[in-house]
PDB file of C-alpha atoms in Angstrom:
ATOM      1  CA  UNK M 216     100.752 -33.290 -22.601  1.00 95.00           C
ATOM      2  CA  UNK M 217      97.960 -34.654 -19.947  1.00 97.00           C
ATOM      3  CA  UNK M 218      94.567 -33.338 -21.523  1.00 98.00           C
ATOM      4  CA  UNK M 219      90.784 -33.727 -20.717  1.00 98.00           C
ATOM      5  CA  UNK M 220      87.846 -32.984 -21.789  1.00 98.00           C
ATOM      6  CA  UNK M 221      84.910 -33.101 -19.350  1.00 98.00           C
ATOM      7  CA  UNK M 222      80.794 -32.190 -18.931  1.00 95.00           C
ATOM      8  CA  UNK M 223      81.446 -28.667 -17.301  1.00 95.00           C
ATOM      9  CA  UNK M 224      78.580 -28.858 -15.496  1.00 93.00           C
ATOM     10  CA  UNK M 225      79.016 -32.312 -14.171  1.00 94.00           C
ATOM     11  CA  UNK M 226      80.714 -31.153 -10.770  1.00 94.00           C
ATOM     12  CA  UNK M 227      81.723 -35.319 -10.107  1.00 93.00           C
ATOM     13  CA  UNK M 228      83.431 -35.278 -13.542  1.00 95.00           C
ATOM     14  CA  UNK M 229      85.250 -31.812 -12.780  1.00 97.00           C
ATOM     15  CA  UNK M 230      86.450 -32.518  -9.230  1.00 97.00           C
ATOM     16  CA  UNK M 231      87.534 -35.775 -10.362  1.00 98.00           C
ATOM     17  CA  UNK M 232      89.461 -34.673 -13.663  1.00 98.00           C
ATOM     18  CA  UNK M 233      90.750 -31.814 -11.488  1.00 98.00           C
ATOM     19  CA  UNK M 234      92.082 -33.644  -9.217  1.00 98.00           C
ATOM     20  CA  UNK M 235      94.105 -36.059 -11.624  1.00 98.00           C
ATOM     21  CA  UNK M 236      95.360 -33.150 -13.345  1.00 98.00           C
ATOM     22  CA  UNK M 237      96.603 -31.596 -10.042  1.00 98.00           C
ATOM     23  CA  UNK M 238      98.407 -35.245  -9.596  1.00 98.00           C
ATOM     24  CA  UNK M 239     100.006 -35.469 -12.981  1.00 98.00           C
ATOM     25  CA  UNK M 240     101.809 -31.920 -12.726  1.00 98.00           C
ATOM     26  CA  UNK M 241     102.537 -32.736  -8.727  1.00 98.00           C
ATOM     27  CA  UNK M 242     104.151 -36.202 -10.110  1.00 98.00           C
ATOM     28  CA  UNK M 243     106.188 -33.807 -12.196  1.00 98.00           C
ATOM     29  CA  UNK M 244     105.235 -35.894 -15.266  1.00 98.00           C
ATOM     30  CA  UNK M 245     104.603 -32.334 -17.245  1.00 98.00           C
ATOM     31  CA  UNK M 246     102.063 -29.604 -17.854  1.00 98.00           C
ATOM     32  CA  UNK M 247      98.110 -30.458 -18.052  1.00 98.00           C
ATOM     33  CA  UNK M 248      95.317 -28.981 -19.715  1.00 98.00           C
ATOM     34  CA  UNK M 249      91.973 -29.486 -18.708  1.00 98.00           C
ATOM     35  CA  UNK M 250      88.710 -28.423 -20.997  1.00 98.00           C
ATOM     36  CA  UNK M 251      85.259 -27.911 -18.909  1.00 97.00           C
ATOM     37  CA  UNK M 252      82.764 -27.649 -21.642  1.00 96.00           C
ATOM     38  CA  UNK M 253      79.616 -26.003 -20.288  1.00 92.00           C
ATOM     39  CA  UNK M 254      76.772 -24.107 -21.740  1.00 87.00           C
ATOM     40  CA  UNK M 255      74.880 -20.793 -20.484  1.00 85.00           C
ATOM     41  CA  UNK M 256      71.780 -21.418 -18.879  1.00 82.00           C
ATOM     42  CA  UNK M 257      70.608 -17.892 -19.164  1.00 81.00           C
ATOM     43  CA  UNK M 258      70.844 -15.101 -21.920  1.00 78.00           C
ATOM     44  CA  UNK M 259      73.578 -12.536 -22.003  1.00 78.00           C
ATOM     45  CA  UNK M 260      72.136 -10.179 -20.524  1.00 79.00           C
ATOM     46  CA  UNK M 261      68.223  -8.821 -19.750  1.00 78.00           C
ATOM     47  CA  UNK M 262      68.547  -7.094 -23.149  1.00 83.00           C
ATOM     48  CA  UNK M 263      70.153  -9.853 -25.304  1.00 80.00           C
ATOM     49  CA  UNK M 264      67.017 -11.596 -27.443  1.00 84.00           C
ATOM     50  CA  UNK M 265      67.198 -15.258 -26.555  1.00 85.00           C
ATOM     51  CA  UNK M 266      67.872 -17.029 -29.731  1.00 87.00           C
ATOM     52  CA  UNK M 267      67.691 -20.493 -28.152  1.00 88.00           C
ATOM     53  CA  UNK M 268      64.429 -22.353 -28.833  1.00 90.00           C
ATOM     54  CA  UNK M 269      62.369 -23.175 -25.614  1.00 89.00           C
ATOM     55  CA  UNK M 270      63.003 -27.123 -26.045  1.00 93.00           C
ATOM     56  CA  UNK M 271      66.932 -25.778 -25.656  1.00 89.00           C
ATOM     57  CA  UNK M 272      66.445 -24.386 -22.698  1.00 89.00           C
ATOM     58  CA  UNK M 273      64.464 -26.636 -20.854  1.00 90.00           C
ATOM     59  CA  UNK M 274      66.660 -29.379 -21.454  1.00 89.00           C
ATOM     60  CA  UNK M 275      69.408 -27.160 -20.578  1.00 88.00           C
ATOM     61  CA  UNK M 276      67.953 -26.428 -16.928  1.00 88.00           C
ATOM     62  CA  UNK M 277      67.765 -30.145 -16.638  1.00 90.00           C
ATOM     63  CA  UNK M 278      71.357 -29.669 -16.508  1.00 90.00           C
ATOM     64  CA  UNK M 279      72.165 -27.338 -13.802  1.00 91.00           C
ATOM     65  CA  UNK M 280      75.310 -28.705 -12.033  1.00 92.00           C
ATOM     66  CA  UNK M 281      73.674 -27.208  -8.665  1.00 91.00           C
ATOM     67  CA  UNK M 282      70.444 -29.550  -8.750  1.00 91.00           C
ATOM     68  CA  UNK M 283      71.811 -32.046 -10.750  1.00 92.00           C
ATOM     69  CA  UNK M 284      75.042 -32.090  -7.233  1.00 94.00           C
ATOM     70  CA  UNK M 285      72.101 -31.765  -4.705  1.00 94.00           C
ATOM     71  CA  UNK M 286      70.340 -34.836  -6.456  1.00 94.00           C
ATOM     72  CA  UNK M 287      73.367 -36.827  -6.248  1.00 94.00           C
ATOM     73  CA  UNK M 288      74.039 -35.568  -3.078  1.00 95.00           C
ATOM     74  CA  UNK M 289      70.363 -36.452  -1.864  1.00 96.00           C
ATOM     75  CA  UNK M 290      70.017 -39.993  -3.855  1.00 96.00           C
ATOM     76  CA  UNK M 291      73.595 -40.878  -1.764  1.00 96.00           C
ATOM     77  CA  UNK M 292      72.308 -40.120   1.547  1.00 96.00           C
ATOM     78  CA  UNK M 293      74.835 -37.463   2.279  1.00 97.00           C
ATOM     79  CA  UNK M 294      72.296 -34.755   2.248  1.00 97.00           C
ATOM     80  CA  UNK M 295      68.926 -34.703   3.931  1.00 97.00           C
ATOM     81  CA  UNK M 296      65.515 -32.627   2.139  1.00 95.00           C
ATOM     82  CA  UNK M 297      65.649 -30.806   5.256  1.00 97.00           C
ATOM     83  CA  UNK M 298      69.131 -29.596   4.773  1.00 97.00           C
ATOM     84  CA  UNK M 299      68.679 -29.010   1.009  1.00 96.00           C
ATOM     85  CA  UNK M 300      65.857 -26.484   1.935  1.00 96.00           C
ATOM     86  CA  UNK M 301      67.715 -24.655   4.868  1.00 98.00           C
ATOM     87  CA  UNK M 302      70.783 -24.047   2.547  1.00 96.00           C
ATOM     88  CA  UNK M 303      68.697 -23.225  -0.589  1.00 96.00           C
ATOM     89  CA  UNK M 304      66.866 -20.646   1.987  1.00 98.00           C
ATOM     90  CA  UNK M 305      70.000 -19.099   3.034  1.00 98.00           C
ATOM     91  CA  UNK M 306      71.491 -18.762  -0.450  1.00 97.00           C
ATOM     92  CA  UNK M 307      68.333 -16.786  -1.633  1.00 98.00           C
ATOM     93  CA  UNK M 308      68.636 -14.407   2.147  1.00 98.00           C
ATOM     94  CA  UNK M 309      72.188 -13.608   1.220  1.00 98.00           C
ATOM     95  CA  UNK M 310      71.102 -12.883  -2.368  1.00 98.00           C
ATOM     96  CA  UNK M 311      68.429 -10.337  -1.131  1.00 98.00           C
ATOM     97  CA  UNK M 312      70.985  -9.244   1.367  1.00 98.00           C
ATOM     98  CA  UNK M 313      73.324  -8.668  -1.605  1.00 98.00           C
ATOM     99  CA  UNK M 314      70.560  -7.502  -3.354  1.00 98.00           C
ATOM    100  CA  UNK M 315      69.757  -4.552  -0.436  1.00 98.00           C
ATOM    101  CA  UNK M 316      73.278  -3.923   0.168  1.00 98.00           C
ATOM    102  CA  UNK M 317      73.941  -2.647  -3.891  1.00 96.00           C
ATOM    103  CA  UNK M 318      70.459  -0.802  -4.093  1.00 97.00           C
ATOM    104  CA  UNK M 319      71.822   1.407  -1.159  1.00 97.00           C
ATOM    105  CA  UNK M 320      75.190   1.930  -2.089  1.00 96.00           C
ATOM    106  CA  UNK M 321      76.077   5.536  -4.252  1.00 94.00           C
ATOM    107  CA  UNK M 322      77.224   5.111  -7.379  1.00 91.00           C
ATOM    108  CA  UNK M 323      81.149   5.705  -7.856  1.00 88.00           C
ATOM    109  CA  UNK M 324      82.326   8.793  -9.008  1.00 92.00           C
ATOM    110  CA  UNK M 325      83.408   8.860 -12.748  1.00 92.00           C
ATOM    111  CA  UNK M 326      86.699   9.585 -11.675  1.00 93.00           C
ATOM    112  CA  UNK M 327      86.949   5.709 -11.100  1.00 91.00           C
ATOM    113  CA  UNK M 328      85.416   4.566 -13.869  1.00 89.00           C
ATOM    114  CA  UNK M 329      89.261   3.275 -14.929  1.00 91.00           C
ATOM    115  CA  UNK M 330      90.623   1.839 -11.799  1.00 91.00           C
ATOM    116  CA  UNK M 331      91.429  -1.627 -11.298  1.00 89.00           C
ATOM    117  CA  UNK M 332      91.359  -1.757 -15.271  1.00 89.00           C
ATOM    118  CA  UNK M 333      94.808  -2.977 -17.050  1.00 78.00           C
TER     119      UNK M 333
END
């Protein structure tokens, strides 16, 4: 069977694997499997204890497939500073948007607490 293993946070590497994978099974040479290893940048949750050391993490932000796309991006000349900044600026509107939206919605009734679950 067609396997891979690739850096999950490498977007190049996962479009690229993806896409062979998507070929081998459309070839109809079989099934394929395809690993994205990737690490959490964050904890858990807000009230998880980190148990990472700081020299972890740091190195792990180095890694984030966003900046690490909009570098490549950038150092290619496909994407301008200018545009980098206008669609970092809209990502963090729609966020607070988002953000706005949740704080004002009710909460659901217990009643629901179950739906969509199964």
């Amino acid at each position: 069977m067609w396997a891979r293993t690739v850096d999950g946070l490498d977007v190049s590497s996962v479009a690229a694997a993806a896409t062979e994978a998507a070929q081998h099974v459309r070839d109809g040479r079989g099934p394929a499997f395809l690993e994205c290893v990737s690490l959490r940048l964050l904890s858990h949750s807000t009230t998880a204890r980190e148990t990472r050391s700081r020299a972890t993490l740091t190195e792990l932000r180095t890694q984030c497939p966003i900046r690490r796309q909009v570098a490549y991006l950038q150092n290619s000349g496909s994407l301008e500073t200018a545009q980098a900044e206008a669609m970092e600026r809209e990502a963090a509107d729609r966020v607070v948007e988002a953000m706005a939206f949740a704080d004002a919605s009710p909460y659901p009734d217990a009643s629901e607490v179950l739906d969509h679950v199964g």
